Tab-separated table of C-alpha atoms in Angstrom:
chain	number	residue	atom	x	y	z
A	237	UNK	CA	4.083	32.020	-9.769
A	238	UNK	CA	2.680	33.166	-13.033
A	239	UNK	CA	6.252	33.886	-14.244
A	240	UNK	CA	7.194	30.283	-13.431
A	241	UNK	CA	4.235	29.093	-15.605
A	242	UNK	CA	5.192	31.197	-18.482
A	243	UNK	CA	8.792	29.749	-18.382
A	244	UNK	CA	7.555	26.162	-18.154
A	245	UNK	CA	5.162	26.522	-20.972
A	246	UNK	CA	7.667	26.418	-23.718
A	247	UNK	CA	9.986	23.592	-22.224
A	248	UNK	CA	6.810	21.564	-21.638
A	249	UNK	CA	5.927	22.116	-25.329
A	250	UNK	CA	9.716	21.130	-26.261
A	251	UNK	CA	9.408	18.025	-24.311
A	252	UNK	CA	5.902	16.884	-25.485
A	253	UNK	CA	7.463	17.209	-29.063
A	254	UNK	CA	10.842	15.204	-28.051
A	255	UNK	CA	8.393	12.395	-26.642
A	256	UNK	CA	6.177	12.412	-29.981
A	257	UNK	CA	9.423	12.304	-32.023
A	258	UNK	CA	10.900	9.353	-30.037
A	259	UNK	CA	7.566	7.487	-30.326
A	260	UNK	CA	6.968	7.721	-34.004
A	261	UNK	CA	10.535	6.160	-34.393
A	262	UNK	CA	9.577	2.939	-32.801
A	263	UNK	CA	7.440	0.653	-34.683
A	264	UNK	CA	5.788	-0.694	-31.398
A	265	UNK	CA	4.848	2.597	-30.174
A	266	UNK	CA	3.237	3.528	-33.589
A	267	UNK	CA	1.170	0.471	-33.543
A	268	UNK	CA	-0.174	1.102	-29.984
A	269	UNK	CA	-1.044	4.875	-31.129
A	270	UNK	CA	-3.569	3.215	-33.660
A	271	UNK	CA	-5.790	2.460	-30.548
A	272	UNK	CA	-8.292	5.207	-29.668
A	273	UNK	CA	-7.113	7.147	-26.700
A	274	UNK	CA	-3.340	6.112	-26.802
A	275	UNK	CA	-1.298	9.085	-27.545
A	276	UNK	CA	2.371	9.182	-27.982
A	277	UNK	CA	3.209	9.690	-24.065
A	278	UNK	CA	1.329	6.444	-23.061
A	279	UNK	CA	2.670	4.507	-26.165
A	280	UNK	CA	6.360	5.695	-25.438
A	281	UNK	CA	6.025	4.955	-21.620
A	282	UNK	CA	4.452	1.474	-22.368
A	283	UNK	CA	7.441	0.617	-24.670
A	284	UNK	CA	10.088	1.816	-22.279
A	285	UNK	CA	8.431	-0.010	-19.562
A	286	UNK	CA	8.113	-3.283	-21.451
A	287	UNK	CA	11.269	-3.505	-23.160
A	288	UNK	CA	11.688	-6.133	-25.931
A	289	UNK	CA	8.203	-7.824	-26.102
A	290	UNK	CA	9.593	-10.897	-27.398
A	291	UNK	CA	10.659	-11.981	-23.982
A	292	UNK	CA	6.947	-12.291	-23.292
A	293	UNK	CA	5.331	-15.640	-24.710
A	294	UNK	CA	1.707	-14.745	-24.010
A	295	UNK	CA	-0.343	-11.404	-23.465
A	296	UNK	CA	-1.130	-12.722	-19.823
A	297	UNK	CA	2.551	-12.511	-19.030
A	298	UNK	CA	2.550	-8.853	-20.032
A	299	UNK	CA	-0.468	-8.372	-17.709
A	300	UNK	CA	1.406	-10.062	-14.785
A	301	UNK	CA	4.525	-8.125	-15.303
A	302	UNK	CA	2.648	-4.874	-15.235
A	303	UNK	CA	0.921	-5.880	-11.979
A	304	UNK	CA	-2.696	-5.885	-13.744
A	305	UNK	CA	-3.615	-9.456	-13.137
A	306	UNK	CA	-6.432	-9.764	-10.637
A	307	UNK	CA	-6.150	-12.371	-7.920
A	308	UNK	CA	-8.032	-15.566	-8.244
A	309	UNK	CA	-11.099	-15.965	-6.253
A	310	UNK	CA	-12.374	-19.309	-5.168
A	311	UNK	CA	-16.001	-19.701	-4.994
A	312	UNK	CA	-17.756	-18.661	-2.044
A	313	UNK	CA	-14.699	-16.991	-0.694
A	314	UNK	CA	-14.453	-13.288	-0.078
A	315	UNK	CA	-10.791	-12.042	-0.411
A	316	UNK	CA	-9.390	-9.195	1.674
A	317	UNK	CA	-12.454	-8.977	3.763
A	318	UNK	CA	-11.921	-7.442	7.165
A	319	UNK	CA	-15.448	-7.586	8.498
A	320	UNK	CA	-16.184	-9.639	11.326
A	321	UNK	CA	-19.817	-10.211	12.524
A	322	UNK	CA	-20.426	-11.068	16.324
A	323	UNK	CA	-23.511	-12.634	16.967
């Protein structure tokens, strides 16, 4: 097991460097990396996932595309509530 870890270490470093290099070539990724906590892996994954951002008119479309939009809740309703009260 330790031998396997020793073999994977250099390969992981090599792949990390490749991701960093590719991210630094894309202006979109570079812009994302300016935000605190966003590194090359996150920025590169985001760019690859979204593709050309010009296809989105509004930021809320990006949020929906990524599945991050919260469902709209009507006043007084409790969505996905499986509690039943027997009186």
